[in-house]
Short mmCIF file of C-alpha atoms and ligand atoms in Angstrom, two decimals:
data_model
loop_
_atom_site.label_atom_id
_atom_site.label_comp_id
_atom_site.label_asym_id
_atom_site.label_seq_id
_atom_site.Cartn_x
_atom_site.Cartn_y
_atom_site.Cartn_z
CA MET C 700 -19.85 5.63 14.06
CA ALA C 701 -17.31 6.58 11.34
CA ASP C 702 -15.33 9.69 12.22
CA THR C 703 -15.65 11.57 9.09
CA THR C 704 -14.05 14.78 10.55
CA VAL C 705 -10.67 13.13 10.80
CA MET C 706 -10.78 11.65 7.40
CA ASP C 707 -11.98 14.99 5.87
CA LYS C 708 -9.01 16.70 7.58
CA ILE C 709 -6.53 14.17 6.22
CA VAL C 710 -8.03 14.28 2.74
CA SER C 711 -7.69 18.13 2.79
CA LEU C 712 -4.15 18.04 4.21
CA CYS C 713 -3.19 15.54 1.50
CA LYS C 714 -4.41 17.87 -1.16
CA ARG C 715 -3.05 21.07 0.31
CA ARG C 716 0.46 19.67 1.09
CA GLY C 717 0.82 17.77 -2.16
CA PHE C 718 0.37 14.25 -1.01
CA ILE C 719 -2.57 13.11 -3.08
CA PHE C 720 -4.88 14.69 -5.68
CA GLN C 721 -8.02 13.57 -7.47
CA SER C 722 -7.40 12.27 -10.85
CA SER C 723 -8.17 14.63 -13.77
CA GLU C 724 -9.43 17.23 -11.25
CA ILE C 725 -9.66 20.18 -13.76
CA TYR C 726 -12.32 18.00 -15.70
CA GLY C 727 -14.31 17.36 -12.54
CA GLY C 728 -12.33 14.29 -11.44
CA LEU C 729 -12.42 10.65 -12.31
CA GLY C 730 -14.37 8.54 -9.70
CA SER C 731 -12.14 6.98 -7.13
CA VAL C 732 -8.93 7.32 -9.02
CA TRP C 733 -6.14 9.37 -7.39
CA ASP C 734 -2.74 10.83 -8.25
CA TYR C 735 0.15 11.10 -5.84
CA GLY C 736 1.78 14.42 -5.59
CA PRO C 737 5.48 15.17 -4.62
CA LEU C 738 5.11 14.17 -0.94
CA GLY C 739 2.81 11.35 -1.65
CA VAL C 740 4.91 9.70 -4.19
CA GLU C 741 7.82 9.68 -1.68
CA LEU C 742 5.68 8.29 1.14
CA LYS C 743 4.25 5.43 -1.04
CA LYS C 744 7.71 4.78 -2.48
CA ASN C 745 9.20 4.55 0.95
CA VAL C 746 6.52 2.05 2.02
CA LYS C 747 7.13 -0.10 -1.11
CA ASP C 748 10.95 0.15 -0.68
CA ARG C 749 10.56 -1.04 2.93
CA TRP C 750 8.39 -3.98 1.90
CA TRP C 751 10.91 -4.87 -0.90
CA ARG C 752 13.81 -4.84 1.51
CA ALA C 753 12.00 -6.95 4.10
CA MET C 754 10.63 -9.44 1.59
CA VAL C 755 13.32 -9.72 -1.05
CA HIS C 756 16.71 -8.29 -0.13
CA ALA C 757 16.70 -9.28 3.58
CA ARG C 758 15.80 -12.96 2.69
CA ASP C 759 17.72 -15.41 0.73
CA ASP C 760 14.65 -17.64 -0.20
CA ILE C 761 12.62 -14.89 -2.14
CA GLU C 762 13.32 -13.54 -5.61
CA GLY C 763 11.84 -10.46 -7.17
CA LEU C 764 9.68 -10.33 -10.35
CA ASP C 765 8.04 -7.52 -12.46
CA ALA C 766 5.52 -9.14 -14.66
CA ALA C 767 3.42 -7.28 -17.25
CA ILE C 768 -0.08 -6.10 -16.47
CA LEU C 769 -1.53 -7.52 -19.67
CA MET C 770 -1.49 -11.33 -19.86
CA HIS C 771 -2.85 -13.93 -22.09
CA PRO C 772 -6.69 -13.97 -21.59
CA ARG C 773 -6.61 -17.73 -20.85
CA VAL C 774 -4.75 -16.87 -17.61
CA TRP C 775 -7.92 -15.39 -16.25
CA GLU C 776 -10.02 -18.37 -17.31
CA ALA C 777 -7.55 -20.68 -15.58
CA SER C 778 -7.38 -18.53 -12.42
CA GLY C 779 -11.19 -18.50 -12.10
CA HIS C 780 -11.47 -14.80 -12.50
CA VAL C 781 -13.53 -14.83 -15.71
CA ALA C 782 -16.11 -17.06 -14.25
CA GLY C 783 -16.05 -16.12 -10.64
CA PHE C 784 -14.43 -12.65 -9.85
CA THR C 785 -17.84 -10.99 -9.51
CA ASP C 786 -19.85 -8.99 -7.05
CA PRO C 787 -23.64 -8.92 -6.89
CA LEU C 788 -24.96 -5.55 -8.15
CA VAL C 789 -28.30 -3.94 -7.70
CA ASP C 790 -29.33 -0.74 -9.52
CA CYS C 791 -31.91 1.76 -8.23
CA LYS C 792 -34.22 2.68 -11.23
CA THR C 793 -35.23 5.92 -9.46
CA CYS C 794 -31.87 7.56 -8.54
CA LYS C 795 -29.76 5.43 -10.92
CA ALA C 796 -27.29 4.64 -8.04
CA ARG C 797 -25.61 1.30 -7.89
CA PHE C 798 -24.92 -0.82 -4.75
CA ARG C 799 -23.22 -4.10 -3.88
CA ALA C 800 -26.10 -6.36 -2.84
CA ASP C 801 -23.94 -7.94 -0.13
CA LYS C 802 -23.00 -4.50 1.34
CA ILE C 803 -26.35 -2.90 1.21
CA GLN C 804 -26.63 -2.62 4.86
CA ASP C 805 -23.58 -0.38 4.89
CA ALA C 806 -24.71 1.72 1.90
CA GLN C 807 -26.52 4.94 1.69
CA CYS C 808 -29.34 5.95 -0.71
CA PRO C 809 -28.32 9.35 -2.38
CA GLN C 810 -31.92 10.67 -1.69
CA LYS C 811 -32.39 12.80 1.35
CA PRO C 812 -32.97 12.35 4.33
CA SER C 813 -30.12 9.79 4.68
CA LYS C 814 -31.41 6.22 4.52
CA ARG C 815 -30.32 2.80 3.26
CA PRO C 816 -31.01 1.82 -0.27
CA GLY C 817 -34.56 0.53 -0.61
CA GLU C 818 -35.87 2.51 2.48
CA HIS C 819 -37.34 5.37 0.64
CA THR C 820 -40.85 4.78 -0.78
CA THR C 821 -39.51 5.96 -4.04
CA CYS C 822 -36.64 3.43 -4.15
CA GLU C 823 -36.93 0.80 -6.89
CA LEU C 824 -34.20 -1.74 -6.57
CA THR C 825 -33.47 -4.29 -9.30
CA GLU C 826 -32.75 -7.99 -8.60
CA PRO C 827 -29.07 -8.56 -7.88
CA ARG C 828 -27.02 -9.51 -10.93
CA MET C 829 -23.47 -10.77 -11.00
CA PHE C 830 -20.88 -8.12 -12.26
CA ASN C 831 -17.46 -9.03 -13.27
CA LEU C 832 -14.89 -6.66 -11.67
CA MET C 833 -12.23 -7.13 -14.43
CA PHE C 834 -11.56 -4.20 -16.82
CA LYS C 835 -11.66 -5.42 -20.44
CA THR C 836 -9.68 -3.92 -23.25
CA PHE C 837 -8.72 -4.88 -26.84
CA MET C 838 -5.16 -5.90 -27.97
CA GLY C 839 -4.40 -4.61 -31.49
CA PRO C 840 -6.41 -2.45 -33.64
CA VAL C 841 -9.61 -4.62 -33.85
CA GLU C 842 -12.24 -4.28 -31.24
CA GLU C 843 -13.64 -7.78 -31.33
CA SER C 844 -14.08 -10.63 -28.85
CA ALA C 845 -11.00 -12.47 -30.11
CA ALA C 846 -8.86 -9.40 -29.09
CA VAL C 847 -10.12 -9.13 -25.61
CA VAL C 848 -7.50 -8.76 -22.84
CA TYR C 849 -7.96 -7.86 -19.23
CA LEU C 850 -6.12 -5.38 -16.98
CA ARG C 851 -4.90 -7.77 -14.20
CA PRO C 852 -7.07 -7.71 -11.03
CA GLU C 853 -4.20 -9.14 -8.96
CA THR C 854 -0.41 -9.43 -9.49
CA ALA C 855 -0.31 -13.03 -8.23
CA GLN C 856 -0.99 -14.66 -11.64
CA GLY C 857 2.20 -13.13 -13.20
CA ILE C 858 4.08 -14.95 -10.59
CA TYR C 859 2.34 -18.35 -11.02
CA VAL C 860 3.03 -18.46 -14.81
CA ASN C 861 6.61 -17.47 -14.27
CA TYR C 862 7.56 -19.65 -11.28
CA LEU C 863 9.49 -22.29 -13.24
CA ASN C 864 11.32 -19.52 -15.10
CA VAL C 865 12.38 -17.97 -11.82
CA LEU C 866 13.26 -21.37 -10.40
CA GLN C 867 15.54 -22.19 -13.31
CA GLY C 868 17.11 -18.80 -13.47
CA SER C 869 17.80 -18.36 -9.76
CA ARG C 870 18.62 -21.88 -8.68
CA GLN C 871 16.19 -21.54 -5.75
CA LYS C 872 14.67 -24.72 -4.31
CA VAL C 873 11.19 -25.28 -2.77
CA PRO C 874 10.41 -23.69 -0.27
CA PHE C 875 10.95 -20.41 -1.88
CA GLY C 876 9.04 -17.32 -2.74
CA ILE C 877 8.57 -14.69 -5.62
CA ALA C 878 7.63 -11.19 -4.75
CA GLN C 879 6.16 -8.49 -6.85
CA ILE C 880 4.92 -4.89 -6.56
CA GLY C 881 2.62 -3.66 -9.22
CA LYS C 882 -0.54 -2.15 -10.52
CA ALA C 883 -3.95 -4.03 -10.34
CA PHE C 884 -7.25 -2.92 -11.56
CA ARG C 885 -10.83 -3.71 -10.34
CA ASN C 886 -14.04 -2.20 -11.56
CA GLU C 887 -15.29 -1.86 -7.99
CA ILE C 888 -19.12 -1.17 -7.69
CA THR C 889 -18.68 0.96 -4.58
CA PRO C 890 -15.19 2.41 -4.37
CA GLY C 891 -14.54 4.97 -1.70
CA ASN C 892 -12.95 6.13 1.53
CA PHE C 893 -10.36 8.11 -0.31
CA ILE C 894 -7.53 5.76 -1.41
CA PHE C 895 -8.81 2.83 0.48
CA ARG C 896 -10.95 1.28 -2.21
CA THR C 897 -10.09 2.35 -5.72
CA ARG C 898 -10.30 1.06 -9.24
CA GLU C 899 -6.63 1.38 -9.91
CA PHE C 900 -4.29 0.39 -7.10
CA GLU C 901 -0.95 -1.16 -6.38
CA GLN C 902 -0.41 -4.45 -4.68
CA MET C 903 2.74 -5.80 -2.84
CA GLU C 904 2.34 -9.58 -3.18
CA MET C 905 4.51 -12.54 -2.51
CA GLN C 906 3.85 -16.08 -3.36
CA PHE C 907 5.71 -18.80 -1.33
CA PHE C 908 5.91 -22.21 -3.01
CA VAL C 909 6.03 -25.07 -0.50
CA LYS C 910 5.82 -28.88 -0.31
CA PRO C 911 2.29 -30.06 0.08
CA GLY C 912 1.63 -30.96 3.76
CA THR C 913 3.99 -28.10 4.97
CA ASP C 914 1.56 -25.39 3.93
CA THR C 915 -0.15 -24.89 7.28
CA GLU C 916 3.16 -24.37 9.08
CA TRP C 917 4.38 -21.83 6.40
CA PHE C 918 0.97 -20.12 6.62
CA GLU C 919 1.50 -19.56 10.25
CA HIS C 920 5.13 -18.43 9.73
CA TRP C 921 3.90 -15.85 7.15
CA ARG C 922 1.06 -14.64 9.48
CA GLU C 923 3.66 -13.87 12.08
CA TRP C 924 6.01 -12.14 9.79
CA ARG C 925 3.59 -9.94 8.10
CA MET C 926 2.00 -8.71 11.32
CA ALA C 927 5.52 -7.96 12.70
CA TRP C 928 6.23 -5.90 9.52
CA HIS C 929 3.25 -3.64 10.13
CA HIS C 930 4.45 -3.18 13.79
CA ALA C 931 7.83 -2.33 12.60
CA LEU C 932 6.43 0.29 10.33
CA GLY C 933 5.41 2.01 13.51
CA LEU C 934 1.76 1.44 13.30
CA ASN C 935 -0.25 1.47 16.54
CA PRO C 936 -0.46 -2.25 17.44
CA ALA C 937 -3.75 -1.60 19.29
CA LYS C 938 -5.27 -0.60 15.88
CA LEU C 939 -4.18 -3.76 14.17
CA ARG C 940 -5.97 -7.00 14.46
CA TRP C 941 -6.60 -10.35 12.74
CA HIS C 942 -9.82 -11.41 10.95
CA GLN C 943 -10.17 -14.96 9.99
CA HIS C 944 -12.27 -15.67 6.88
CA GLY C 945 -15.33 -17.82 7.54
CA PRO C 946 -16.29 -20.52 4.96
CA GLY C 947 -18.70 -18.05 3.31
CA GLU C 948 -15.86 -15.45 2.81
CA LEU C 949 -13.09 -17.53 1.46
CA ALA C 950 -12.02 -16.55 -2.14
CA HIS C 951 -12.46 -19.41 -4.66
CA TYR C 952 -8.78 -20.35 -4.42
CA ALA C 953 -8.29 -20.30 -0.61
CA LYS C 954 -8.20 -23.10 1.82
CA ALA C 955 -7.62 -20.67 4.78
CA ALA C 956 -7.26 -16.93 4.93
CA TYR C 957 -6.61 -14.19 7.44
CA ASP C 958 -6.81 -10.39 6.82
CA ILE C 959 -4.65 -7.98 8.78
CA GLU C 960 -7.21 -5.31 9.66
CA TYR C 961 -6.56 -1.63 10.71
CA GLU C 962 -9.03 0.57 12.67
CA PHE C 963 -9.62 3.49 10.34
CA PRO C 964 -11.82 6.47 11.20
CA PHE C 965 -14.42 4.66 9.05
CA GLY C 966 -14.11 1.36 11.01
CA TRP C 967 -12.02 -1.78 10.99
CA ASN C 968 -10.89 -2.79 7.43
CA GLU C 969 -8.45 -5.09 5.59
CA ILE C 970 -5.02 -3.86 4.63
CA GLU C 971 -3.48 -7.18 3.80
CA GLY C 972 -4.56 -10.83 3.20
CA ILE C 973 -2.57 -13.92 3.97
CA HIS C 974 -3.92 -16.86 1.96
CA ASN C 975 -3.33 -20.58 1.81
CA ARG C 976 -3.99 -21.01 -1.98
CA THR C 977 -3.15 -24.70 -1.99
CA ASP C 978 -1.96 -25.97 -5.55
CA PHE C 979 -5.28 -24.35 -6.96
CA ASP C 980 -3.63 -21.84 -9.39
CA LEU C 981 -0.65 -24.03 -10.45
CA GLN C 982 -3.03 -27.06 -11.14
CA ARG C 983 -5.31 -24.86 -13.10
CA HIS C 984 -2.56 -23.29 -15.15
CA GLN C 985 -1.21 -26.81 -15.83
CA THR C 986 -4.60 -27.92 -17.10
CA PHE C 987 -5.31 -24.87 -19.21
CA SER C 988 -1.79 -24.36 -20.72
CA GLY C 989 -1.05 -28.06 -21.13
CA LYS C 990 2.46 -27.34 -19.66
CA LYS C 991 3.74 -29.31 -16.71
CA LEU C 992 4.26 -27.21 -13.63
CA ASP C 993 5.31 -29.70 -11.20
CA TYR C 994 8.61 -29.41 -9.15
CA PHE C 995 11.26 -32.17 -8.98
CA ASP C 996 12.57 -32.52 -5.48
CA GLN C 997 16.01 -34.06 -6.32
CA PRO C 998 17.22 -35.14 -2.74
CA ASN C 999 13.95 -36.92 -2.11
CA ASN C 1000 13.50 -38.04 -5.80
CA GLU C 1001 9.90 -37.01 -5.77
CA ARG C 1002 7.63 -34.78 -7.95
CA PHE C 1003 4.83 -32.49 -6.73
CA VAL C 1004 2.92 -29.37 -7.65
CA PRO C 1005 3.80 -26.88 -4.87
CA PHE C 1006 1.21 -25.38 -2.57
CA VAL C 1007 1.30 -21.63 -2.26
CA VAL C 1008 1.10 -19.33 0.67
CA GLU C 1009 0.36 -15.79 -0.32
CA THR C 1010 0.89 -12.48 1.34
CA SER C 1011 -0.90 -9.66 -0.46
CA ALA C 1012 -0.88 -6.13 0.88
CA GLY C 1013 -2.17 -3.00 -0.89
CA ALA C 1014 0.55 -0.30 -1.32
CA ASP C 1015 -2.17 2.39 -1.39
CA ARG C 1016 -3.89 1.00 1.76
CA VAL C 1017 -0.75 0.73 3.73
CA THR C 1018 0.09 4.30 2.67
CA LEU C 1019 -3.34 5.47 3.82
CA THR C 1020 -2.81 3.56 6.99
CA THR C 1021 0.55 5.29 7.62
CA LEU C 1022 -1.23 8.70 7.09
CA VAL C 1023 -4.18 7.93 9.41
CA ASP C 1024 -1.96 6.40 12.17
CA ALA C 1025 0.51 9.37 11.92
CA TYR C 1026 -2.07 12.14 11.96
CA ARG C 1027 -2.53 14.07 15.24
CA GLU C 1028 -3.36 17.57 16.60
CA GLU C 1029 -1.86 18.99 19.59
CA GLN C 1030 -2.27 22.23 21.52
CA VAL C 1031 1.05 24.08 21.80
CA GLU C 1032 1.21 27.49 23.15
CA GLY C 1033 -2.48 28.27 22.42
CA GLU C 1034 -2.20 26.87 18.79
CA THR C 1035 -3.08 23.71 17.16
CA ARG C 1036 -0.10 21.90 15.87
CA VAL C 1037 -0.83 19.30 13.14
CA VAL C 1038 1.68 16.66 12.98
CA LEU C 1039 2.25 13.59 10.80
CA GLY C 1040 4.31 11.48 13.09
CA PHE C 1041 5.55 9.02 10.46
CA HIS C 1042 8.24 6.42 11.17
CA PRO C 1043 11.38 8.33 9.97
CA ALA C 1044 11.98 5.60 7.35
CA VAL C 1045 8.71 6.39 5.52
CA ALA C 1046 8.67 10.14 6.05
CA PRO C 1047 8.70 11.77 2.62
CA ILE C 1048 11.13 14.48 3.64
CA LYS C 1049 13.87 13.44 6.13
CA VAL C 1050 15.25 16.88 7.05
CA GLY C 1051 14.34 20.51 6.66
CA VAL C 1052 17.26 23.02 6.46
CA PHE C 1053 16.65 26.60 7.49
CA PRO C 1054 18.91 29.69 7.98
CA LEU C 1055 17.79 31.44 11.19
CA VAL C 1056 17.67 34.74 9.35
CA LYS C 1057 18.31 35.87 5.84
CA LYS C 1058 21.62 37.64 6.42
CA ASP C 1059 25.18 37.33 7.94
CA GLY C 1060 26.05 34.40 5.58
CA MET C 1061 23.47 32.11 7.14
CA PRO C 1062 21.47 31.45 3.98
CA GLU C 1063 24.76 30.58 1.96
CA TYR C 1064 25.83 28.19 4.79
CA ALA C 1065 22.39 26.63 5.02
CA THR C 1066 22.07 26.22 1.15
CA ARG C 1067 25.46 24.53 1.06
CA LEU C 1068 24.47 22.12 3.79
CA TYR C 1069 21.18 21.46 2.16
CA HIS C 1070 22.68 20.60 -1.15
CA GLU C 1071 25.21 18.31 0.51
CA LEU C 1072 22.45 16.51 2.49
CA LYS C 1073 20.13 16.21 -0.55
CA GLN C 1074 22.72 13.79 -2.19
CA HIS C 1075 21.97 11.37 0.66
CA VAL C 1076 18.52 11.98 2.12
CA ASN C 1077 15.54 13.80 0.77
CA SER C 1078 15.88 17.25 2.15
CA PHE C 1079 13.92 20.59 2.01
CA TYR C 1080 15.15 24.20 2.06
CA ASP C 1081 13.09 26.87 3.68
CA ASP C 1082 14.03 30.44 4.51
CA SER C 1083 10.50 32.10 4.32
CA GLY C 1084 8.75 33.34 7.51
CA ALA C 1085 9.45 32.89 11.24
CA VAL C 1086 11.32 29.64 12.27
CA GLY C 1087 8.26 28.54 14.27
CA ARG C 1088 6.18 28.76 11.13
CA ARG C 1089 8.70 26.76 9.12
CA TYR C 1090 8.66 24.05 11.91
CA ARG C 1091 4.87 23.80 11.75
CA ARG C 1092 5.01 23.33 7.87
CA MET C 1093 7.57 20.57 8.31
CA ASP C 1094 5.48 18.98 11.13
CA GLU C 1095 2.46 18.92 8.79
CA ALA C 1096 4.68 17.10 6.06
CA GLY C 1097 5.87 14.62 8.66
CA THR C 1098 9.56 15.68 8.46
CA PRO C 1099 11.27 14.07 11.47
CA PHE C 1100 14.13 16.60 11.78
CA CYS C 1101 14.68 20.38 11.16
CA VAL C 1102 18.18 21.89 11.07
CA THR C 1103 18.72 25.60 11.67
CA VAL C 1104 21.80 27.49 10.76
CA ASP C 1105 22.32 30.33 13.37
CA GLY C 1106 24.87 32.64 14.64
CA GLN C 1107 26.68 29.88 16.71
CA THR C 1108 27.05 27.77 13.42
CA LEU C 1109 29.30 30.42 11.93
CA GLN C 1110 31.49 30.31 15.01
CA ASP C 1111 31.84 26.70 15.89
CA GLY C 1112 30.31 24.69 12.85
CA THR C 1113 27.35 23.23 14.84
CA VAL C 1114 23.62 23.45 13.91
CA THR C 1115 20.40 23.23 15.94
CA VAL C 1116 18.55 19.95 15.23
CA ARG C 1117 14.85 20.05 16.25
CA HIS C 1118 12.98 16.83 16.70
CA ARG C 1119 9.46 16.73 15.27
CA ASP C 1120 7.85 14.56 17.98
CA THR C 1121 9.34 16.03 21.15
CA MET C 1122 10.05 19.49 19.81
CA THR C 1123 13.29 19.23 21.74
CA GLN C 1124 16.53 20.59 20.26
CA ASP C 1125 20.16 19.22 20.08
CA ARG C 1126 23.35 20.78 18.75
CA VAL C 1127 25.05 18.59 16.17
CA SER C 1128 28.21 19.35 14.27
CA ALA C 1129 27.41 20.15 10.62
CA ASP C 1130 30.31 17.84 9.59
CA GLN C 1131 28.53 14.83 11.21
CA LEU C 1132 25.03 15.75 10.04
CA LYS C 1133 24.74 13.47 7.05
CA GLY C 1134 25.56 10.40 9.02
CA TRP C 1135 23.44 11.62 12.02
CA VAL C 1136 20.32 12.00 9.77
CA LYS C 1137 21.01 8.82 7.75
CA GLU C 1138 21.35 6.65 10.93
CA ARG C 1139 17.99 7.90 12.19
CA THR C 1140 15.94 7.73 8.96
CA GLU C 1141 17.12 4.49 7.14
CA GLY C 1142 15.92 1.04 7.84
N1 LIG Y 2635 -3.94 -11.90 -4.83
C1 LIG Y 2635 -4.81 -11.87 -3.66
C2 LIG Y 2635 -5.68 -10.74 -3.62
O1 LIG Y 2635 -5.66 -9.95 -4.55
P1 LIG Y 2635 -7.37 -9.47 -2.13
O2 LIG Y 2635 -7.65 -9.61 -0.60
O3 LIG Y 2635 -8.40 -9.28 -3.20
O4 LIG Y 2635 -6.39 -10.64 -2.48
C3 LIG Y 2635 -5.19 -8.03 -1.59
O5 LIG Y 2635 -6.48 -8.14 -2.18
C4 LIG Y 2635 -5.00 -6.61 -1.00
O6 LIG Y 2635 -5.05 -5.73 -2.13
C5 LIG Y 2635 -6.05 -6.03 -0.09
O7 LIG Y 2635 -5.67 -6.45 1.28
C6 LIG Y 2635 -5.96 -4.60 -0.24
O8 LIG Y 2635 -4.88 -4.14 0.50
C7 LIG Y 2635 -5.52 -4.49 -1.75
N2 LIG Y 2635 -6.74 -4.16 -2.53
C8 LIG Y 2635 -7.70 -5.02 -3.03
N3 LIG Y 2635 -8.71 -4.35 -3.67
C9 LIG Y 2635 -8.31 -2.97 -3.52
C10 LIG Y 2635 -8.91 -1.76 -4.03
N4 LIG Y 2635 -10.09 -1.77 -4.75
N5 LIG Y 2635 -8.32 -0.64 -3.73
C11 LIG Y 2635 -7.26 -0.63 -3.08
N6 LIG Y 2635 -6.63 -1.67 -2.60
C12 LIG Y 2635 -7.13 -2.91 -2.93
#
């Protein structure tokens, strides 16, 4: 049974504290499209930066890319998305609701009492029809079929069509990878669960090009690496598991696929897919473009079209996972303490800086310290209300450390550092604070 209460609390906290807002809210909102506020944009950026560091900067066999969202329409014919990126859609003629025919068991009819679609006597469901999930738009001023372009439904294709450009420019050799973070769009029939399934989202994808025959070995390598990355993000390992795609679930391009799933309050769901895409995409682009996309392996004097192992994570889904995994409520001195216990590296604010009281030079000292810290780590200054209240506000934002300037600071130059998770306090020299915080919040 889905724990809707926890999700409701997280959604409400996200709105209240400026993590995530519904898009175009003042107009009644746009279905399943979300905007990231000041704390949300930091959290998601930290997730993406961490992925980029692990997948690009820390490896010497992966290059970065930022391909455009709009691509030549033939790309999507070659990739199989025009013909096959579809979901079966059923309409209800009575209530006008739409459902995915293959997920009808998990769907709810909007009529009361709560039942599955088709279970009310008044339900009138149509036969399933295939619905393409790609958003179409028009390039140039004329709205005609010749001008149709698509908003990309995955970032991967921008990598395939550029793989030879990257190879030439970077002097990489197979095996090597190309990584990209960017927006993708899908006209999902049943989006939902907050930012879990949306129509506009961001992917963090890496395509690893390998010699045919070595793909299974690389597939296993990448499965291991990607799960280790989620563990290093501080996610609870007991809430992460593998789901292997059966023959009926495999995407049209995949020979083998595993999802990394997380146990959300609404059940186990995919946050990342690892796919063995074989040479499907490169072969298709070779055929459709008429350009050779094979690789010449000089030392062995052989030519081949590389196989591709893909790792594809949703930046929004991983961000939601960090929120859900971090959320906890504790009873402290008869009050409920709400904490987002983020890994310090993804926490939106690294340190809160407070003067104990608004007098005796403490605000001036704290403001100076705050401005100094802010040049190096995202910091927040707060002098309103009791210190206990200020701690609670930072706990809710997931800030790992709070620094208080007090009477002793003015005498010996030390400040109190309070730890979010244990609520214990240390004294640290204000001179050393920048290094102290950076050491604990980077990486
Ligand atoms: N290039 C392969 C690919 O796109 P996918 O399993 O369809 O594979 C990969 O998507 C990841 O993208 C998913 O694991 C998920 O994290 C994210 N994703 C897919 N559809 C999404 C949606 N509608 N909303 C948010 N994230 C989505």
